Amino acid sequence: MDPVTLNIVVPCFNEQAALPETARRLRERLVELAKEGLISANSGVVFVDDGSRDETWSIIERLARESGDCSGIKLARNVGHQNALLAGLLSTPGEVLISIDADLQDDLGAMRQMLLAHREGADIVYGVRAGRTVDTTFKRLSAQGYYRLLRALGVNVVFNHADYRLMSRQAIEALREFGEVNLFLRGIIPLLGLATRTVTYDRHPRLAGESKYPLRKMLALALEGITSFSVAPLRWITLTGILLALSSLLVGLWALFVRVFTDRYLPGWASVVVPMSFFSGIQLFSLGLLGEYLGKVYLETKHRPRFIIERKTNAPAGINGEGALTAGGTIERPS
Ligand code: UDP
Ligand code: MG
């Protein structure tokens, strides 16, 4: 099979510490993959600057100037990892795209297996973490509990898969059809269908800098995953309502029984105050949850653009400029 044109899409938010090394390793990997005949010489790396406040964009511009296989997209403001990734995926050409985080926690070696799986016909190849030994216990347990919860709610997600994945052109075009504003790619991609494979790899520690996913963003993403894909919580409310109504009926019957057949007094205000506060708690909770869905409907009906591209560098020109693969398997600049 012919080598495919691969573009690696990398969302970057304040990644000045990791970027130069990340770029170096990614380009090294491209050269290796090209030598193996898996990708063509006009493959490249596209960095999406998600409104960084540090030197990220100037580093990207420099990389794009210096090497023909690097290019960049600068978003007008910080829109979050998921939207930045989508911006990169939907505006990058190439037969095959692989998305990966800028900190290279995900093993670059897995790209080879991803490309091989694509050769064998897969349109989507998920990178799945074999171990999470480098994550904190809290992150590991919360992530795993979360995947379980999503599964239990009927959301189809791939266990231990972050956003390290290969997508064919066809998969990207299918993704384009999804117009949602509340974006949780890990939930949307399985909805595309198409031929799917997984490859496993070990997760490394962050290359440099700090995590750009504080607890606040992690919780927001977690809530997004649940409320964007499942209406099960709404059904739970209905169910709870029915159960509560039934049990209060039983309590009423019991009170009647006590009044008619015994001479014990009713215990006083507790029987009034306790259920009252309990029910108002339930009501507030239900209202809050309903509001969550209403908020989504509201945002979706606006059809706002999900990202705005401020500017781009030159288009990717391939490894080492307009490199061409020679018979010996090395990349050379055309003279
Ligand atoms: N990121 C982004 N926008 C944000 C936050 C993060 O583009 O608002 C990028 C970040 O630069 C990195 C990726 O998303 O490439 C994953 O973030 P990070 O590695 O900090 O998350 P963690 O691995 O700690 O969950
Ligand atoms: Mg990371």
Tab-separated table of N, CA and C in Angstrom, residues 132-263:
chain	number	residue	atom	x	y	z
A	132	ARG	N	-1.373	3.386	34.211
A	132	ARG	CA	-1.440	4.789	34.582
A	132	ARG	C	-0.492	5.035	35.748
A	133	THR	N	0.623	4.348	35.727
A	133	THR	CA	1.509	4.388	36.890
A	133	THR	C	2.025	5.791	37.191
A	134	VAL	N	2.140	6.650	36.163
A	134	VAL	CA	2.705	7.974	36.420
A	134	VAL	C	1.662	8.964	36.926
A	135	ASP	N	0.387	8.615	36.811
A	135	ASP	CA	-0.648	9.526	37.307
A	135	ASP	C	-0.737	9.442	38.824
A	136	THR	N	-1.259	10.494	39.444
A	136	THR	CA	-1.479	10.426	40.886
A	136	THR	C	-2.612	9.450	41.159
A	137	THR	N	-2.643	8.896	42.396
A	137	THR	CA	-3.690	7.944	42.743
A	137	THR	C	-5.060	8.575	42.535
A	138	PHE	N	-5.166	9.866	42.907
A	138	PHE	CA	-6.458	10.539	42.761
A	138	PHE	C	-6.889	10.579	41.305
A	139	LYS	N	-5.959	10.967	40.418
A	139	LYS	CA	-6.300	11.082	38.997
A	139	LYS	C	-6.686	9.721	38.424
A	140	ARG	N	-5.935	8.694	38.841
A	140	ARG	CA	-6.187	7.356	38.314
A	140	ARG	C	-7.563	6.861	38.740
A	141	LEU	N	-7.814	6.947	40.050
A	141	LEU	CA	-9.086	6.438	40.569
A	141	LEU	C	-10.266	7.240	40.040
A	142	SER	N	-10.122	8.582	40.019
A	142	SER	CA	-11.254	9.391	39.553
A	142	SER	C	-11.517	9.120	38.075
A	143	ALA	N	-10.449	8.974	37.284
A	143	ALA	CA	-10.633	8.721	35.851
A	143	ALA	C	-11.328	7.385	35.638
A	144	GLN	N	-10.878	6.360	36.372
A	144	GLN	CA	-11.478	5.049	36.157
A	144	GLN	C	-12.922	4.989	36.632
A	145	GLY	N	-13.178	5.631	37.781
A	145	GLY	CA	-14.555	5.690	38.275
A	145	GLY	C	-15.441	6.393	37.264
A	146	TYR	N	-14.882	7.430	36.653
A	146	TYR	CA	-15.638	8.222	35.695
A	146	TYR	C	-15.989	7.408	34.439
A	147	TYR	N	-15.001	6.670	33.912
A	147	TYR	CA	-15.281	5.829	32.745
A	147	TYR	C	-16.387	4.825	33.056
A	148	ARG	N	-16.318	4.243	34.277
A	148	ARG	CA	-17.347	3.277	34.681
A	148	ARG	C	-18.719	3.939	34.720
A	149	LEU	N	-18.754	5.134	35.319
A	149	LEU	CA	-20.027	5.850	35.443
A	149	LEU	C	-20.606	6.120	34.046
A	150	LEU	N	-19.748	6.590	33.130
A	150	LEU	CA	-20.222	6.876	31.769
A	150	LEU	C	-20.801	5.628	31.122
A	151	ARG	N	-20.085	4.514	31.283
A	151	ARG	CA	-20.565	3.246	30.720
A	151	ARG	C	-21.933	2.894	31.302
A	152	ALA	N	-22.043	3.044	32.643
A	152	ALA	CA	-23.283	2.696	33.328
A	152	ALA	C	-24.433	3.569	32.830
A	153	LEU	N	-24.106	4.793	32.424
A	153	LEU	CA	-25.127	5.713	31.935
A	153	LEU	C	-25.462	5.462	30.471
A	154	GLY	N	-24.784	4.500	29.877
A	154	GLY	CA	-25.070	4.171	28.482
A	154	GLY	C	-24.302	5.017	27.486
A	155	VAL	N	-23.260	5.739	27.956
A	155	VAL	CA	-22.429	6.499	27.016
A	155	VAL	C	-21.313	5.583	26.558
A	156	ASN	N	-21.154	5.489	25.239
A	156	ASN	CA	-20.156	4.600	24.683
A	156	ASN	C	-18.790	5.285	24.645
A	157	VAL	N	-17.938	4.985	25.621
A	157	VAL	CA	-16.580	5.544	25.591
A	157	VAL	C	-15.565	4.407	25.631
A	158	VAL	N	-14.394	4.669	25.096
A	158	VAL	CA	-13.331	3.670	25.117
A	158	VAL	C	-12.560	3.829	26.422
A	159	PHE	N	-12.483	2.737	27.192
A	159	PHE	CA	-11.856	2.761	28.505
A	159	PHE	C	-10.392	3.199	28.408
A	160	ASN	N	-9.986	4.146	29.253
A	160	ASN	CA	-8.599	4.607	29.314
A	160	ASN	C	-8.061	5.201	28.017
A	161	HIS	N	-8.978	5.732	27.199
A	161	HIS	CA	-8.525	6.402	25.985
A	161	HIS	C	-8.695	7.908	26.191
A	162	ALA	N	-7.604	8.658	26.015
A	162	ALA	CA	-7.731	10.109	26.075
A	162	ALA	C	-7.899	10.572	24.632
A	163	ASP	N	-7.284	11.629	24.217
A	163	ASP	CA	-7.526	12.050	22.841
A	163	ASP	C	-6.340	11.752	21.912
A	164	TYR	N	-5.657	10.657	22.192
A	164	TYR	CA	-4.565	10.204	21.320
A	164	TYR	C	-5.170	9.207	20.340
A	165	ARG	N	-5.433	9.646	19.113
A	165	ARG	CA	-6.058	8.734	18.176
A	165	ARG	C	-5.754	9.098	16.735
A	166	LEU	N	-5.883	8.090	15.893
A	166	LEU	CA	-5.739	8.301	14.454
A	166	LEU	C	-7.119	8.372	13.835
A	167	MET	N	-7.298	9.303	12.900
A	167	MET	CA	-8.557	9.372	12.166
A	167	MET	C	-8.269	9.506	10.678
A	168	SER	N	-9.023	8.746	9.874
A	168	SER	CA	-8.856	8.846	8.428
A	168	SER	C	-9.617	10.074	7.943
A	169	ARG	N	-9.377	10.440	6.710
A	169	ARG	CA	-10.085	11.579	6.117
A	169	ARG	C	-11.597	11.379	6.229
A	170	GLN	N	-12.026	10.149	5.985
A	170	GLN	CA	-13.467	9.868	6.029
A	170	GLN	C	-14.040	10.107	7.427
A	171	ALA	N	-13.286	9.687	8.440
A	171	ALA	CA	-13.738	9.893	9.814
A	171	ALA	C	-13.805	11.381	10.144
A	172	ILE	N	-12.816	12.140	9.655
A	172	ILE	CA	-12.795	13.581	9.915
A	172	ILE	C	-14.012	14.246	9.267
A	173	GLU	N	-14.305	13.841	8.037
A	173	GLU	CA	-15.450	14.448	7.345
A	173	GLU	C	-16.755	14.099	8.064
A	174	ALA	N	-16.811	12.888	8.629
A	174	ALA	CA	-18.003	12.501	9.393
A	174	ALA	C	-18.111	13.356	10.650
A	175	LEU	N	-16.981	13.585	11.282
A	175	LEU	CA	-16.960	14.400	12.503
A	175	LEU	C	-17.457	15.813	12.229
A	176	ARG	N	-17.144	16.302	11.030
A	176	ARG	CA	-17.548	17.653	10.640
A	176	ARG	C	-19.072	17.823	10.681
A	177	GLU	N	-19.780	16.723	10.475
A	177	GLU	CA	-21.241	16.771	10.447
A	177	GLU	C	-21.848	17.017	11.841
A	178	PHE	N	-21.049	16.778	12.878
A	178	PHE	CA	-21.573	16.965	14.226
A	178	PHE	C	-21.446	18.434	14.602
A	179	GLY	N	-22.578	19.099	14.741
A	179	GLY	CA	-22.510	20.539	14.978
A	179	GLY	C	-22.562	20.936	16.434
A	180	GLU	N	-22.269	20.000	17.346
A	180	GLU	CA	-22.539	20.394	18.727
A	180	GLU	C	-21.535	21.369	19.314
A	181	VAL	N	-22.067	22.204	20.185
A	181	VAL	CA	-21.258	23.221	20.841
A	181	VAL	C	-20.626	22.659	22.118
A	182	ASN	N	-21.399	21.841	22.825
A	182	ASN	CA	-20.876	21.215	24.032
A	182	ASN	C	-20.092	19.987	23.603
A	183	LEU	N	-18.786	20.153	23.570
A	183	LEU	CA	-17.972	19.179	22.866
A	183	LEU	C	-17.298	18.197	23.809
A	184	PHE	N	-17.542	16.911	23.607
A	184	PHE	CA	-16.836	15.864	24.329
A	184	PHE	C	-16.458	14.825	23.284
A	185	LEU	N	-15.275	15.047	22.674
A	185	LEU	CA	-14.891	14.238	21.509
A	185	LEU	C	-14.889	12.743	21.801
A	186	ARG	N	-14.466	12.379	23.024
A	186	ARG	CA	-14.384	10.951	23.350
A	186	ARG	C	-15.752	10.285	23.294
A	187	GLY	N	-16.811	11.073	23.428
A	187	GLY	CA	-18.151	10.508	23.308
A	187	GLY	C	-18.654	10.546	21.871
A	188	ILE	N	-18.205	11.553	21.118
A	188	ILE	CA	-18.704	11.718	19.752
A	188	ILE	C	-18.074	10.725	18.781
A	189	ILE	N	-16.753	10.531	18.897
A	189	ILE	CA	-16.045	9.695	17.916
A	189	ILE	C	-16.641	8.283	17.822
A	190	PRO	N	-16.958	7.619	18.968
A	190	PRO	CA	-17.573	6.297	18.821
A	190	PRO	C	-18.912	6.345	18.077
A	191	LEU	N	-19.589	7.499	18.101
A	191	LEU	CA	-20.865	7.613	17.384
A	191	LEU	C	-20.675	7.635	15.875
A	192	LEU	N	-19.460	7.901	15.418
A	192	LEU	CA	-19.212	7.959	13.973
A	192	LEU	C	-19.358	6.581	13.349
A	193	GLY	N	-19.142	5.553	14.159
A	193	GLY	CA	-19.144	4.213	13.592
A	193	GLY	C	-17.831	3.989	12.868
A	194	LEU	N	-17.858	3.504	11.652
A	194	LEU	CA	-16.668	3.239	10.827
A	194	LEU	C	-15.790	2.152	11.457
A	195	ALA	N	-14.824	1.694	10.679
A	195	ALA	CA	-13.950	0.616	11.153
A	195	ALA	C	-13.023	1.139	12.242
A	196	THR	N	-12.993	0.449	13.371
A	196	THR	CA	-12.305	0.958	14.552
A	196	THR	C	-11.344	-0.080	15.126
A	197	ARG	N	-10.193	0.399	15.577
A	197	ARG	CA	-9.237	-0.489	16.256
A	197	ARG	C	-8.667	0.228	17.472
A	198	THR	N	-8.046	-0.509	18.362
A	198	THR	CA	-7.337	0.143	19.476
A	198	THR	C	-5.901	-0.367	19.530
A	199	VAL	N	-5.003	0.495	19.968
A	199	VAL	CA	-3.638	0.056	20.250
A	199	VAL	C	-3.318	0.508	21.677
A	200	THR	N	-2.557	-0.303	22.407
A	200	THR	CA	-2.242	0.071	23.789
A	200	THR	C	-0.801	0.555	23.904
A	201	TYR	N	-0.584	1.440	24.862
A	201	TYR	CA	0.755	1.996	25.077
A	201	TYR	C	0.874	2.404	26.533
A	202	ASP	N	2.091	2.673	26.977
A	202	ASP	CA	2.319	3.128	28.352
A	202	ASP	C	2.360	4.643	28.397
A	203	ARG	N	1.789	5.198	29.456
A	203	ARG	CA	1.758	6.645	29.587
A	203	ARG	C	2.982	7.136	30.346
A	204	HIS	N	3.617	8.183	29.831
A	204	HIS	CA	4.828	8.741	30.448
A	204	HIS	C	4.482	9.952	31.296
A	205	PRO	N	5.451	10.399	32.106
A	205	PRO	CA	5.240	11.671	32.811
A	205	PRO	C	5.287	12.832	31.827
A	206	ARG	N	4.762	13.963	32.234
A	206	ARG	CA	4.761	15.154	31.400
A	206	ARG	C	6.193	15.544	31.036
A	207	LEU	N	6.396	15.958	29.782
A	207	LEU	CA	7.722	16.318	29.283
A	207	LEU	C	8.268	17.526	30.040
A	208	ALA	N	7.457	18.572	30.149
A	208	ALA	CA	7.873	19.797	30.836
A	208	ALA	C	6.629	20.601	31.162
A	209	GLY	N	6.766	21.557	32.058
A	209	GLY	CA	5.630	22.400	32.415
A	209	GLY	C	4.657	21.665	33.316
A	210	GLU	N	3.553	22.335	33.625
A	210	GLU	CA	2.560	21.751	34.524
A	210	GLU	C	1.314	21.356	33.763
A	211	SER	N	0.498	20.518	34.406
A	211	SER	CA	-0.752	20.113	33.783
A	211	SER	C	-1.614	21.337	33.507
A	212	LYS	N	-2.216	21.382	32.306
A	212	LYS	CA	-3.091	22.484	31.944
A	212	LYS	C	-4.548	22.098	32.220
A	213	TYR	N	-4.713	20.981	32.935
A	213	TYR	CA	-6.050	20.505	33.282
A	213	TYR	C	-6.222	20.537	34.787
A	214	PRO	N	-6.473	21.707	35.364
A	214	PRO	CA	-6.720	21.749	36.799
A	214	PRO	C	-8.038	21.048	37.113
A	215	LEU	N	-8.278	20.778	38.396
A	215	LEU	CA	-9.476	20.051	38.811
A	215	LEU	C	-10.749	20.669	38.235
A	216	ARG	N	-10.760	22.022	38.169
A	216	ARG	CA	-11.939	22.718	37.672
A	216	ARG	C	-12.254	22.298	36.224
A	217	LYS	N	-11.222	22.286	35.359
A	217	LYS	CA	-11.446	21.909	33.962
A	217	LYS	C	-11.789	20.432	33.835
A	218	MET	N	-11.175	19.610	34.742
A	218	MET	CA	-11.442	18.183	34.688
A	218	MET	C	-12.903	17.921	35.033
A	219	LEU	N	-13.407	18.585	36.079
A	219	LEU	CA	-14.805	18.411	36.480
A	219	LEU	C	-15.739	18.903	35.387
A	220	ALA	N	-15.368	20.031	34.736
A	220	ALA	CA	-16.209	20.563	33.665
A	220	ALA	C	-16.301	19.554	32.527
A	221	LEU	N	-15.163	18.942	32.177
A	221	LEU	CA	-15.156	17.953	31.097
A	221	LEU	C	-15.983	16.735	31.493
A	222	ALA	N	-15.850	16.333	32.770
A	222	ALA	CA	-16.584	15.170	33.246
A	222	ALA	C	-18.091	15.398	33.147
A	223	LEU	N	-18.537	16.594	33.556
A	223	LEU	CA	-19.952	16.928	33.517
A	223	LEU	C	-20.441	17.002	32.071
A	224	GLU	N	-19.577	17.543	31.202
A	224	GLU	CA	-19.882	17.633	29.777
A	224	GLU	C	-20.162	16.239	29.212
A	225	GLY	N	-19.303	15.305	29.576
A	225	GLY	CA	-19.424	13.941	29.073
A	225	GLY	C	-20.749	13.320	29.470
A	226	ILE	N	-21.193	13.603	30.688
A	226	ILE	CA	-22.439	12.999	31.156
A	226	ILE	C	-23.646	13.704	30.546
A	227	THR	N	-23.703	15.028	30.679
A	227	THR	CA	-24.918	15.718	30.260
A	227	THR	C	-25.037	15.868	28.750
A	228	SER	N	-23.916	15.728	27.997
A	228	SER	CA	-24.012	15.843	26.544
A	228	SER	C	-24.490	14.550	25.904
A	229	PHE	N	-24.388	13.461	26.627
A	229	PHE	CA	-24.659	12.187	25.969
A	229	PHE	C	-25.715	11.340	26.630
A	230	SER	N	-26.146	11.719	27.829
A	230	SER	CA	-27.042	10.822	28.537
A	230	SER	C	-28.188	11.592	29.165
A	231	VAL	N	-29.379	11.047	29.030
A	231	VAL	CA	-30.512	11.649	29.724
A	231	VAL	C	-30.905	10.781	30.912
A	232	ALA	N	-30.050	9.787	31.224
A	232	ALA	CA	-30.345	8.893	32.349
A	232	ALA	C	-30.576	9.649	33.662
A	233	PRO	N	-29.786	10.691	33.976
A	233	PRO	CA	-30.047	11.413	35.235
A	233	PRO	C	-31.471	11.945	35.316
A	234	LEU	N	-32.025	12.365	34.164
A	234	LEU	CA	-33.405	12.856	34.161
A	234	LEU	C	-34.371	11.739	34.542
A	235	ARG	N	-34.077	10.528	34.036
A	235	ARG	CA	-34.955	9.391	34.341
A	235	ARG	C	-34.858	9.042	35.811
A	236	TRP	N	-33.636	9.206	36.379
A	236	TRP	CA	-33.477	8.922	37.811
A	236	TRP	C	-34.388	9.819	38.634
A	237	ILE	N	-34.522	11.059	38.212
A	237	ILE	CA	-35.383	11.990	38.953
A	237	ILE	C	-36.816	11.480	38.941
A	238	THR	N	-37.270	11.116	37.753
A	238	THR	CA	-38.622	10.598	37.624
A	238	THR	C	-38.812	9.394	38.536
A	239	LEU	N	-37.844	8.492	38.472
A	239	LEU	CA	-37.918	7.269	39.263
A	239	LEU	C	-37.945	7.586	40.754
A	240	THR	N	-37.050	8.489	41.179
A	240	THR	CA	-37.018	8.884	42.590
A	240	THR	C	-38.356	9.474	43.006
A	241	GLY	N	-38.922	10.291	42.135
A	241	GLY	CA	-40.218	10.905	42.419
A	241	GLY	C	-41.284	9.857	42.669
A	242	ILE	N	-41.328	8.863	41.805
A	242	ILE	CA	-42.323	7.798	41.946
A	242	ILE	C	-42.114	7.039	43.254
A	243	LEU	N	-40.862	6.674	43.537
A	243	LEU	CA	-40.551	5.924	44.755
A	243	LEU	C	-40.928	6.720	46.002
A	244	LEU	N	-40.586	8.022	45.975
A	244	LEU	CA	-40.896	8.866	47.132
A	244	LEU	C	-42.400	8.965	47.341
A	245	ALA	N	-43.133	9.125	46.266
A	245	ALA	CA	-44.583	9.235	46.358
A	245	ALA	C	-45.162	7.950	46.965
A	246	LEU	N	-44.676	6.810	46.468
A	246	LEU	CA	-45.155	5.532	46.984
A	246	LEU	C	-44.850	5.374	48.466
A	247	SER	N	-43.604	5.734	48.859
A	247	SER	CA	-43.226	5.528	50.254
A	247	SER	C	-44.001	6.482	51.177
A	248	SER	N	-44.278	7.705	50.681
A	248	SER	CA	-45.040	8.616	51.543
A	248	SER	C	-46.466	8.098	51.726
A	249	LEU	N	-46.960	7.409	50.717
A	249	LEU	CA	-48.279	6.776	50.830
A	249	LEU	C	-48.264	5.733	51.956
A	250	LEU	N	-47.178	4.930	51.981
A	250	LEU	CA	-47.037	3.906	53.014
A	250	LEU	C	-46.944	4.534	54.398
A	251	VAL	N	-46.165	5.630	54.477
A	251	VAL	CA	-46.017	6.324	55.756
A	251	VAL	C	-47.382	6.847	56.228
A	252	GLY	N	-48.146	7.373	55.289
A	252	GLY	CA	-49.495	7.865	55.603
A	252	GLY	C	-50.369	6.747	56.163
A	253	LEU	N	-50.289	5.594	55.499
A	253	LEU	CA	-51.079	4.446	55.951
A	253	LEU	C	-50.669	4.020	57.359
A	254	TRP	N	-49.340	4.054	57.582
A	254	TRP	CA	-48.825	3.672	58.900
A	254	TRP	C	-49.334	4.637	59.977
A	255	ALA	N	-49.317	5.948	59.666
A	255	ALA	CA	-49.778	6.969	60.615
A	255	ALA	C	-51.251	6.738	60.957
A	256	LEU	N	-52.001	6.398	59.956
A	256	LEU	CA	-53.421	6.121	60.150
A	256	LEU	C	-53.617	4.916	61.075
A	257	PHE	N	-52.790	3.905	60.810
A	257	PHE	CA	-52.825	2.689	61.628
A	257	PHE	C	-52.545	3.010	63.096
A	258	VAL	N	-51.476	3.819	63.330
A	258	VAL	CA	-51.089	4.202	64.681
A	258	VAL	C	-52.221	4.963	65.369
A	259	ARG	N	-52.836	5.879	64.637
A	259	ARG	CA	-53.898	6.730	65.188
A	259	ARG	C	-55.124	5.902	65.584
A	260	VAL	N	-55.473	4.927	64.732
A	260	VAL	CA	-56.712	4.187	64.942
A	260	VAL	C	-56.547	3.056	65.967
A	261	PHE	N	-55.417	2.303	65.867
A	261	PHE	CA	-55.298	1.099	66.687
A	261	PHE	C	-54.420	1.241	67.921
A	262	THR	N	-53.681	2.358	68.097
A	262	THR	CA	-52.863	2.525	69.308
A	262	THR	C	-53.195	3.870	69.963
A	263	ASP	N	-52.650	4.108	71.170
A	263	ASP	CA	-52.885	5.408	71.805
A	263	ASP	C	-51.584	6.189	71.960
